[in-house]
PDB file of C-alpha atoms in Angstrom:
ATOM      1  CA  MET A   1      81.773  31.668  40.415  1.00 79.00           C
ATOM      2  CA  SER A   2      79.307  32.880  37.793  1.00 82.00           C
ATOM      3  CA  ALA A   3      79.642  33.728  33.672  1.00 84.00           C
ATOM      4  CA  ALA A   4      77.918  34.406  30.759  1.00 83.00           C
ATOM      5  CA  ALA A   5      78.471  34.372  26.953  1.00 79.00           C
ATOM      6  CA  LEU A   6      76.535  35.286  23.593  1.00 76.00           C
ATOM      7  CA  ASP A   7      76.925  34.283  20.697  1.00 78.00           C
ATOM      8  CA  LEU A   8      75.232  37.809  19.122  1.00 73.00           C
ATOM      9  CA  LYS A   9      75.122  36.242  15.578  1.00 79.00           C
ATOM     10  CA  THR A  10      73.030  33.514  16.593  1.00 86.00           C
ATOM     11  CA  GLY A  11      71.593  34.163  19.531  1.00 80.00           C
ATOM     12  CA  GLN A  12      72.999  31.009  21.829  1.00 86.00           C
ATOM     13  CA  ARG A  13      74.016  31.474  25.194  1.00 84.00           C
ATOM     14  CA  VAL A  14      75.789  29.697  27.729  1.00 87.00           C
ATOM     15  CA  VAL A  15      75.354  30.858  31.173  1.00 87.00           C
ATOM     16  CA  ARG A  16      77.058  28.956  34.238  1.00 90.00           C
ATOM     17  CA  ASN A  17      75.777  30.161  37.496  1.00 90.00           C
ATOM     18  CA  GLY A  18      73.687  33.478  36.008  1.00 85.00           C
ATOM     19  CA  ASN A  19      72.003  34.114  39.206  1.00 89.00           C
ATOM     20  CA  VAL A  20      74.905  34.391  41.347  1.00 95.00           C
ATOM     21  CA  SER A  21      75.381  38.497  42.153  1.00 95.00           C
ATOM     22  CA  VAL A  22      78.576  39.477  42.536  1.00 93.00           C
ATOM     23  CA  TYR A  23      79.798  43.358  42.039  1.00 94.00           C
ATOM     24  CA  THR A  24      80.650  44.501  38.994  1.00 93.00           C
ATOM     25  CA  ALA A  25      83.895  45.314  38.658  1.00 91.00           C
ATOM     26  CA  SER A  26      85.164  46.856  35.462  1.00 92.00           C
ATOM     27  CA  ILE A  27      82.462  45.781  33.445  1.00 91.00           C
ATOM     28  CA  ILE A  28      80.507  48.659  34.574  1.00 96.00           C
ATOM     29  CA  LYS A  29      82.170  50.705  32.130  1.00 96.00           C
ATOM     30  CA  VAL A  30      80.525  49.625  29.014  1.00 94.00           C
ATOM     31  CA  ALA A  31      77.140  50.604  31.299  1.00 95.00           C
ATOM     32  CA  ILE A  32      78.929  54.025  31.570  1.00 97.00           C
ATOM     33  CA  LEU A  33      79.636  54.697  28.042  1.00 95.00           C
ATOM     34  CA  LEU A  34      76.408  53.534  27.743  1.00 93.00           C
ATOM     35  CA  ALA A  35      74.395  56.144  29.929  1.00 94.00           C
ATOM     36  CA  ALA A  36      77.332  58.151  28.569  1.00 95.00           C
ATOM     37  CA  GLU A  37      76.039  58.617  25.056  1.00 92.00           C
ATOM     38  CA  GLU A  38      72.583  57.747  25.615  1.00 89.00           C
ATOM     39  CA  ARG A  39      72.581  61.330  28.060  1.00 92.00           C
ATOM     40  CA  ASP A  40      74.375  63.427  24.471  1.00 90.00           C
ATOM     41  CA  ARG A  41      71.435  61.882  22.384  1.00 86.00           C
ATOM     42  CA  ARG A  42      68.978  63.503  25.002  1.00 86.00           C
ATOM     43  CA  GLN A  43      71.097  66.295  24.514  1.00 89.00           C
ATOM     44  CA  GLY A  44      71.172  65.994  20.695  1.00 88.00           C
ATOM     45  CA  HIS A  45      74.480  65.692  20.151  1.00 88.00           C
ATOM     46  CA  GLY A  46      76.973  62.334  20.397  1.00 88.00           C
ATOM     47  CA  LEU A  47      80.089  62.468  22.231  1.00 92.00           C
ATOM     48  CA  ASP A  48      82.952  64.947  22.320  1.00 95.00           C
ATOM     49  CA  PRO A  49      86.161  64.354  21.588  1.00 95.00           C
ATOM     50  CA  THR A  50      87.556  64.578  25.228  1.00 96.00           C
ATOM     51  CA  GLN A  51      84.669  62.123  26.003  1.00 96.00           C
ATOM     52  CA  ARG A  52      85.644  59.351  23.118  1.00 96.00           C
ATOM     53  CA  SER A  53      88.897  59.851  24.207  1.00 97.00           C
ATOM     54  CA  ALA A  54      87.797  58.862  27.990  1.00 98.00           C
ATOM     55  CA  ALA A  55      85.493  56.066  26.386  1.00 97.00           C
ATOM     56  CA  LYS A  56      88.981  54.438  24.430  1.00 97.00           C
ATOM     57  CA  LEU A  57      90.904  55.176  27.960  1.00 97.00           C
ATOM     58  CA  MET A  58      87.771  53.536  29.630  1.00 96.00           C
ATOM     59  CA  ILE A  59      87.462  50.203  27.632  1.00 95.00           C
ATOM     60  CA  GLU A  60      90.264  49.583  26.224  1.00 95.00           C
ATOM     61  CA  ALA A  61      92.695  49.902  29.041  1.00 95.00           C
ATOM     62  CA  SER A  62      90.443  49.845  31.463  1.00 94.00           C
ATOM     63  CA  ASP A  63      91.257  53.148  32.659  1.00 97.00           C
ATOM     64  CA  ASN A  64      89.607  54.223  36.007  1.00 97.00           C
ATOM     65  CA  ASP A  65      89.763  58.306  35.978  1.00 98.00           C
ATOM     66  CA  ALA A  66      88.946  57.833  32.433  1.00 98.00           C
ATOM     67  CA  ALA A  67      85.490  55.224  33.894  1.00 98.00           C
ATOM     68  CA  THR A  68      85.049  59.028  36.372  1.00 98.00           C
ATOM     69  CA  THR A  69      84.917  61.319  33.978  1.00 97.00           C
ATOM     70  CA  LEU A  70      82.035  59.323  31.820  1.00 97.00           C
ATOM     71  CA  TRP A  71      80.051  58.423  35.456  1.00 98.00           C
ATOM     72  CA  ASP A  72      80.573  62.096  35.904  1.00 97.00           C
ATOM     73  CA  ASP A  73      79.261  62.956  32.654  1.00 95.00           C
ATOM     74  CA  ALA A  74      76.398  60.425  32.510  1.00 96.00           C
ATOM     75  CA  GLY A  75      74.769  61.213  35.344  1.00 97.00           C
ATOM     76  CA  LYS A  76      76.487  59.518  38.221  1.00 97.00           C
ATOM     77  CA  SER A  77      75.354  56.407  39.249  1.00 96.00           C
ATOM     78  CA  ALA A  78      71.001  57.408  38.677  1.00 97.00           C
ATOM     79  CA  ALA A  79      71.795  57.506  34.874  1.00 96.00           C
ATOM     80  CA  LEU A  80      73.058  53.581  35.320  1.00 96.00           C
ATOM     81  CA  PHE A  81      69.753  51.937  37.497  1.00 97.00           C
ATOM     82  CA  THR A  82      67.929  54.179  34.303  1.00 95.00           C
ATOM     83  CA  LEU A  83      69.324  52.175  32.016  1.00 94.00           C
ATOM     84  CA  TYR A  84      69.344  49.113  34.476  1.00 95.00           C
ATOM     85  CA  HIS A  85      65.773  49.387  34.986  1.00 95.00           C
ATOM     86  CA  ARG A  86      64.749  49.447  31.539  1.00 91.00           C
ATOM     87  CA  LEU A  87      66.790  46.727  30.241  1.00 92.00           C
ATOM     88  CA  GLY A  88      65.026  44.564  33.092  1.00 93.00           C
ATOM     89  CA  MET A  89      68.649  44.094  35.066  1.00 95.00           C
ATOM     90  CA  HIS A  90      66.236  43.620  37.942  1.00 96.00           C
ATOM     91  CA  GLN A  91      69.284  41.637  39.475  1.00 96.00           C
ATOM     92  CA  THR A  92      71.516  44.474  39.156  1.00 97.00           C
ATOM     93  CA  HIS A  93      71.434  46.305  42.809  1.00 98.00           C
ATOM     94  CA  ARG A  94      73.623  49.178  44.693  1.00 97.00           C
ATOM     95  CA  ALA A  95      76.372  47.878  46.873  1.00 97.00           C
ATOM     96  CA  PRO A  96      78.429  49.644  49.401  1.00 96.00           C
ATOM     97  CA  THR A  97      81.332  51.473  47.206  1.00 94.00           C
ATOM     98  CA  LEU A  98      84.788  49.793  47.526  1.00 94.00           C
ATOM     99  CA  PHE A  99      87.437  51.724  45.874  1.00 95.00           C
ATOM    100  CA  GLU A 100      85.446  54.108  43.073  1.00 96.00           C
ATOM    101  CA  PRO A 101      82.614  56.167  43.230  1.00 95.00           C
ATOM    102  CA  TRP A 102      81.017  54.140  40.309  1.00 96.00           C
ATOM    103  CA  ASP A 103      81.715  51.004  42.327  1.00 95.00           C
ATOM    104  CA  GLY A 104      78.762  50.486  44.332  1.00 95.00           C
ATOM    105  CA  VAL A 105      77.275  47.392  42.136  1.00 97.00           C
ATOM    106  CA  THR A 106      76.298  44.279  42.325  1.00 97.00           C
ATOM    107  CA  THR A 107      75.487  41.768  39.139  1.00 96.00           C
ATOM    108  CA  THR A 108      74.901  39.223  37.959  1.00 95.00           C
ATOM    109  CA  ALA A 109      76.331  37.281  34.540  1.00 92.00           C
ATOM    110  CA  ALA A 110      72.168  36.607  33.527  1.00 91.00           C
ATOM    111  CA  ASP A 111      71.476  40.490  33.843  1.00 94.00           C
ATOM    112  CA  GLN A 112      74.635  41.556  31.560  1.00 91.00           C
ATOM    113  CA  ILE A 113      73.999  38.642  29.430  1.00 88.00           C
ATOM    114  CA  LYS A 114      70.915  41.451  29.044  1.00 89.00           C
ATOM    115  CA  LEU A 115      73.126  44.340  28.500  1.00 89.00           C
ATOM    116  CA  LEU A 116      74.926  42.940  25.693  1.00 84.00           C
ATOM    117  CA  GLN A 117      71.741  41.839  23.831  1.00 83.00           C
ATOM    118  CA  ALA A 118      70.889  45.568  24.214  1.00 85.00           C
ATOM    119  CA  MET A 119      73.796  46.759  22.617  1.00 81.00           C
ATOM    120  CA  ASP A 120      73.117  44.525  19.747  1.00 78.00           C
ATOM    121  CA  HIS A 121      69.414  44.902  19.353  1.00 77.00           C
ATOM    122  CA  GLY A 122      69.370  48.635  20.358  1.00 74.00           C
ATOM    123  CA  VAL A 123      68.190  50.080  23.289  1.00 71.00           C
ATOM    124  CA  LYS A 124      65.923  53.235  23.215  1.00 71.00           C
ATOM    125  CA  GLY A 125      67.786  56.104  23.973  1.00 66.00           C
ATOM    126  CA  LEU A 126      71.281  55.224  21.886  1.00 72.00           C
ATOM    127  CA  THR A 127      71.969  55.091  18.128  1.00 77.00           C
ATOM    128  CA  THR A 128      73.288  52.028  16.083  1.00 81.00           C
ATOM    129  CA  GLY A 129      76.751  53.780  15.729  1.00 81.00           C
ATOM    130  CA  ASP A 130      76.916  54.360  19.618  1.00 83.00           C
ATOM    131  CA  ARG A 131      76.823  50.609  20.099  1.00 81.00           C
ATOM    132  CA  HIS A 132      78.932  49.935  17.353  1.00 84.00           C
ATOM    133  CA  TYR A 133      81.311  52.785  18.973  1.00 90.00           C
ATOM    134  CA  ALA A 134      80.648  50.576  22.265  1.00 89.00           C
ATOM    135  CA  LEU A 135      81.290  46.888  19.805  1.00 86.00           C
ATOM    136  CA  HIS A 136      84.190  48.555  18.776  1.00 89.00           C
ATOM    137  CA  LEU A 137      85.949  49.448  21.753  1.00 93.00           C
ATOM    138  CA  MET A 138      85.264  46.645  23.074  1.00 88.00           C
ATOM    139  CA  HIS A 139      87.277  44.422  20.091  1.00 83.00           C
ATOM    140  CA  HIS A 140      89.943  46.532  20.754  1.00 84.00           C
ATOM    141  CA  VAL A 141      91.513  46.474  24.180  1.00 81.00           C
ATOM    142  CA  GLU A 142      94.835  46.131  25.249  1.00 80.00           C
ATOM    143  CA  ALA A 143      96.384  42.869  25.261  1.00 74.00           C
ATOM    144  CA  ASP A 144      96.670  42.998  29.258  1.00 75.00           C
ATOM    145  CA  GLN A 145      92.532  43.218  29.001  1.00 76.00           C
ATOM    146  CA  ASP A 146      92.397  41.005  26.173  1.00 67.00           C
ATOM    147  CA  TRP A 147      92.095  37.993  28.933  1.00 65.00           C
ATOM    148  CA  GLY A 148      89.410  35.108  30.134  1.00 65.00           C
ATOM    149  CA  VAL A 149      86.703  33.982  27.409  1.00 64.00           C
ATOM    150  CA  PRO A 150      88.850  35.997  24.598  1.00 64.00           C
ATOM    151  CA  SER A 151      91.900  33.229  25.430  1.00 69.00           C
ATOM    152  CA  GLY A 152      89.966  30.891  25.284  1.00 69.00           C
ATOM    153  CA  THR A 153      89.112  31.491  21.059  1.00 71.00           C
ATOM    154  CA  THR A 154      90.424  30.515  18.292  1.00 68.00           C
ATOM    155  CA  HIS A 155      92.065  33.952  15.360  1.00 73.00           C
ATOM    156  CA  SER A 156      88.945  33.438  13.241  1.00 73.00           C
ATOM    157  CA  TRP A 157      86.685  34.247  16.077  1.00 70.00           C
ATOM    158  CA  SER A 158      86.201  37.850  16.771  1.00 69.00           C
ATOM    159  CA  VAL A 159      85.324  38.491  20.531  1.00 71.00           C
ATOM    160  CA  ALA A 160      83.754  41.704  22.047  1.00 70.00           C
ATOM    161  CA  VAL A 161      84.885  41.614  26.141  1.00 69.00           C
ATOM    162  CA  LYS A 162      85.084  43.766  29.579  1.00 74.00           C
ATOM    163  CA  ASN A 163      86.704  42.354  31.678  1.00 70.00           C
TER     164      ASN A 163
END
């Protein structure tokens, strides 16, 4: 088991077995969204309505077809690994594909914290609006996706999650 949590207000982090490498599963969908937003910014525009709809399905409902659409739009795995490299996610690596064209990635909880910090503090190529949109979606996941860390928090907490 590997887990990490980051309080974006205080910067406090809790990491358990942070360097254990695991397949990304659905947490890769956050990186897919950021890579798609970044690519569109380089092209001089934001996500179009179709992409925004796919992003909402991908993050809030964990829809794999929507993830594949945005992964294609972003520039596939090359775009993801460019993002990972720039964020210093050196424990995130290519791995054999399991079920989806984008799921051949292993990572660590410690590297995923770097991704979350970039969403809070900024990353070159993304606007504040891009980052806030991703966090907004993560704050509004459907009930069947709202498990894990959120289930152990009080109602006064605001938890962004992508299980």
